[in-house]
């Protein structure tokens, strides 16, 4: 059953958020994992949308290039933003808190980010598929 908060979204987005609600792959490639951190690269070509994924760990991301992004959030919000190379955002979650969203490249340049998740966060890390791909 579709969530009324997202009734204005196309059906494929509504279906995808339900199917991928527990997707813990927060990047296109897991570059490194230690006992303390997971380091991801997120690469989104122009016109491409990175699928829905759930952040449960404290993390930060840094943009490696300029661009334009559109985020689709679980509560139905859609937000566009200008991204500048070097822009960095930090996120912290308490027990049971999370962020479920999808990122679309609405610009003409490739969006590239490095994301670092902290495994010692209040929430346990989500399991990853064997190939660590989204």
C-alpha positions as YAML, in Angstrom:
chain: A
units: angstrom
residues:
- id: 1
  name: UNK
  ca: [0.00, 0.00, 0.00]
- id: 2
  name: UNK
  ca: [1.41, 3.39, -1.02]
- id: 3
  name: UNK
  ca: [2.21, 5.96, 1.63]
- id: 4
  name: UNK
  ca: [-0.07, 9.02, 1.24]
- id: 5
  name: UNK
  ca: [2.89, 11.34, 1.90]
- id: 6
  name: UNK
  ca: [4.37, 10.17, -1.40]
- id: 7
  name: UNK
  ca: [1.15, 10.01, -3.45]
- id: 8
  name: UNK
  ca: [2.47, 12.80, -5.73]
- id: 9
  name: UNK
  ca: [5.49, 10.67, -6.72]
- id: 10
  name: UNK
  ca: [5.50, 8.46, -9.84]
- id: 11
  name: UNK
  ca: [4.53, 4.86, -9.09]
- id: 12
  name: UNK
  ca: [8.04, 3.53, -9.83]
- id: 13
  name: UNK
  ca: [9.49, 5.74, -7.06]
- id: 14
  name: UNK
  ca: [6.75, 4.68, -4.65]
- id: 15
  name: UNK
  ca: [7.46, 1.01, -5.39]
- id: 16
  name: UNK
  ca: [11.22, 1.43, -5.14]
- id: 17
  name: UNK
  ca: [11.21, 3.10, -1.73]
- id: 18
  name: UNK
  ca: [9.17, 0.21, -0.35]
- id: 19
  name: UNK
  ca: [11.42, -2.41, -1.95]
- id: 20
  name: UNK
  ca: [14.67, -0.74, -0.89]
- id: 21
  name: UNK
  ca: [13.67, 0.62, 2.53]
- id: 22
  name: UNK
  ca: [16.48, -1.33, 4.26]
- id: 23
  name: UNK
  ca: [19.17, -0.90, 1.60]
- id: 24
  name: UNK
  ca: [22.40, -0.06, 3.43]
- id: 25
  name: UNK
  ca: [24.53, 0.62, 0.34]
- id: 26
  name: UNK
  ca: [25.04, 4.37, 0.63]
- id: 27
  name: UNK
  ca: [27.40, 4.63, -2.33]
- id: 28
  name: UNK
  ca: [28.12, 3.07, -5.69]
- id: 29
  name: UNK
  ca: [31.33, 1.45, -4.42]
- id: 30
  name: UNK
  ca: [32.58, 0.51, -0.96]
- id: 31
  name: UNK
  ca: [36.21, 1.66, -1.05]
- id: 32
  name: UNK
  ca: [37.33, 0.60, 2.41]
- id: 33
  name: UNK
  ca: [36.00, -0.87, 5.64]
- id: 34
  name: UNK
  ca: [37.75, -1.12, 9.00]
- id: 35
  name: UNK
  ca: [36.50, -1.80, 12.51]
- id: 36
  name: UNK
  ca: [35.72, 1.94, 12.76]
- id: 37
  name: UNK
  ca: [34.56, 3.20, 9.34]
- id: 38
  name: UNK
  ca: [33.10, 2.41, 5.95]
- id: 39
  name: UNK
  ca: [34.31, 4.66, 3.13]
- id: 40
  name: UNK
  ca: [32.12, 4.89, 0.03]
- id: 41
  name: UNK
  ca: [32.34, 6.54, -3.36]
- id: 42
  name: UNK
  ca: [29.07, 7.77, -4.88]
- id: 43
  name: UNK
  ca: [29.15, 8.42, -8.63]
- id: 44
  name: UNK
  ca: [25.99, 9.74, -10.32]
- id: 45
  name: UNK
  ca: [26.16, 10.71, -14.03]
- id: 46
  name: UNK
  ca: [23.87, 13.47, -15.36]
- id: 47
  name: UNK
  ca: [20.22, 12.39, -15.50]
- id: 48
  name: UNK
  ca: [20.79, 9.31, -13.31]
- id: 49
  name: UNK
  ca: [19.11, 8.71, -9.96]
- id: 50
  name: UNK
  ca: [20.90, 6.75, -7.24]
- id: 51
  name: UNK
  ca: [18.39, 4.30, -5.69]
- id: 52
  name: UNK
  ca: [16.78, 4.64, -2.28]
- id: 53
  name: UNK
  ca: [19.02, 3.77, 0.63]
- id: 54
  name: UNK
  ca: [18.92, 4.04, 4.41]
- id: 55
  name: UNK
  ca: [21.48, 5.83, 6.55]
- id: 56
  name: UNK
  ca: [21.54, 4.55, 10.15]
- id: 57
  name: UNK
  ca: [25.16, 5.32, 11.04]
- id: 58
  name: UNK
  ca: [26.62, 8.72, 11.83]
- id: 59
  name: UNK
  ca: [28.35, 9.88, 8.65]
- id: 60
  name: UNK
  ca: [29.57, 12.73, 6.53]
- id: 61
  name: UNK
  ca: [29.86, 13.27, 2.81]
- id: 62
  name: UNK
  ca: [32.09, 15.55, 0.78]
- id: 63
  name: UNK
  ca: [31.35, 16.58, -2.82]
- id: 64
  name: UNK
  ca: [34.22, 16.05, -5.22]
- id: 65
  name: UNK
  ca: [32.65, 18.10, -8.04]
- id: 66
  name: UNK
  ca: [30.14, 20.88, -8.68]
- id: 67
  name: UNK
  ca: [26.63, 19.94, -9.74]
- id: 68
  name: UNK
  ca: [22.90, 19.92, -9.06]
- id: 69
  name: UNK
  ca: [21.09, 17.27, -7.04]
- id: 70
  name: UNK
  ca: [17.49, 16.37, -6.29]
- id: 71
  name: UNK
  ca: [16.70, 14.38, -3.13]
- id: 72
  name: UNK
  ca: [13.57, 12.34, -2.62]
- id: 73
  name: UNK
  ca: [12.85, 11.82, 1.08]
- id: 74
  name: UNK
  ca: [10.70, 9.24, 2.86]
- id: 75
  name: UNK
  ca: [8.28, 11.92, 4.10]
- id: 76
  name: UNK
  ca: [7.45, 12.87, 0.49]
- id: 77
  name: UNK
  ca: [9.65, 15.95, 0.26]
- id: 78
  name: UNK
  ca: [11.60, 16.60, -2.92]
- id: 79
  name: UNK
  ca: [14.46, 19.08, -2.53]
- id: 80
  name: UNK
  ca: [16.86, 20.45, -5.14]
- id: 81
  name: UNK
  ca: [20.29, 21.77, -4.23]
- id: 82
  name: UNK
  ca: [23.37, 23.28, -5.80]
- id: 83
  name: UNK
  ca: [26.48, 21.30, -4.94]
- id: 84
  name: UNK
  ca: [29.91, 22.91, -4.85]
- id: 85
  name: UNK
  ca: [33.16, 20.93, -4.85]
- id: 86
  name: UNK
  ca: [34.33, 20.58, -1.26]
- id: 87
  name: UNK
  ca: [30.86, 20.97, 0.24]
- id: 88
  name: UNK
  ca: [30.69, 18.70, 3.28]
- id: 89
  name: UNK
  ca: [27.65, 17.72, 5.37]
- id: 90
  name: UNK
  ca: [27.66, 15.84, 8.69]
- id: 91
  name: UNK
  ca: [24.78, 13.72, 10.03]
- id: 92
  name: UNK
  ca: [24.23, 12.11, 13.43]
- id: 93
  name: UNK
  ca: [21.49, 9.68, 14.42]
- id: 94
  name: UNK
  ca: [20.23, 8.63, 17.82]
- id: 95
  name: UNK
  ca: [19.07, 5.10, 18.58]
- id: 96
  name: UNK
  ca: [16.41, 4.09, 16.04]
- id: 97
  name: UNK
  ca: [16.84, 7.24, 13.93]
- id: 98
  name: UNK
  ca: [17.67, 7.09, 10.22]
- id: 99
  name: UNK
  ca: [17.48, 8.86, 6.86]
- id: 100
  name: UNK
  ca: [15.85, 7.12, 3.89]
- id: 101
  name: UNK
  ca: [16.27, 8.90, 0.56]
- id: 102
  name: UNK
  ca: [17.33, 8.81, -3.09]
- id: 103
  name: UNK
  ca: [19.60, 11.26, -4.94]
- id: 104
  name: UNK
  ca: [19.15, 12.26, -8.59]
- id: 105
  name: UNK
  ca: [21.64, 14.20, -10.69]
- id: 106
  name: UNK
  ca: [19.64, 17.00, -12.32]
- id: 107
  name: UNK
  ca: [22.71, 18.85, -13.61]
- id: 108
  name: UNK
  ca: [24.99, 18.54, -16.61]
- id: 109
  name: UNK
  ca: [28.10, 17.37, -14.74]
- id: 110
  name: UNK
  ca: [28.75, 14.10, -12.92]
- id: 111
  name: UNK
  ca: [28.11, 14.16, -9.17]
- id: 112
  name: UNK
  ca: [30.87, 12.48, -7.16]
- id: 113
  name: UNK
  ca: [30.95, 12.18, -3.37]
- id: 114
  name: UNK
  ca: [33.01, 10.47, -0.71]
- id: 115
  name: UNK
  ca: [30.90, 9.26, 2.21]
- id: 116
  name: UNK
  ca: [32.37, 8.07, 5.50]
- id: 117
  name: UNK
  ca: [30.15, 6.09, 7.90]
- id: 118
  name: UNK
  ca: [31.16, 5.57, 11.54]
- id: 119
  name: UNK
  ca: [30.57, 1.99, 12.66]
- id: 120
  name: UNK
  ca: [30.62, 2.97, 16.35]
- id: 121
  name: UNK
  ca: [27.34, 4.88, 15.98]
- id: 122
  name: UNK
  ca: [24.30, 4.37, 18.26]
- id: 123
  name: UNK
  ca: [22.69, 2.10, 15.61]
- id: 124
  name: UNK
  ca: [24.06, -1.17, 14.32]
- id: 125
  name: UNK
  ca: [25.22, -1.08, 10.69]
- id: 126
  name: UNK
  ca: [22.83, -2.51, 8.13]
- id: 127
  name: UNK
  ca: [23.97, -5.70, 6.42]
- id: 128
  name: UNK
  ca: [25.42, -5.27, 2.94]
- id: 129
  name: UNK
  ca: [24.93, -7.62, 0.00]
- id: 130
  name: UNK
  ca: [27.99, -9.80, -0.76]
- id: 131
  name: UNK
  ca: [29.00, -7.62, -3.73]
- id: 132
  name: UNK
  ca: [28.44, -4.33, -1.78]
- id: 133
  name: UNK
  ca: [26.60, -2.83, -4.71]
- id: 134
  name: UNK
  ca: [23.43, -0.85, -4.85]
...
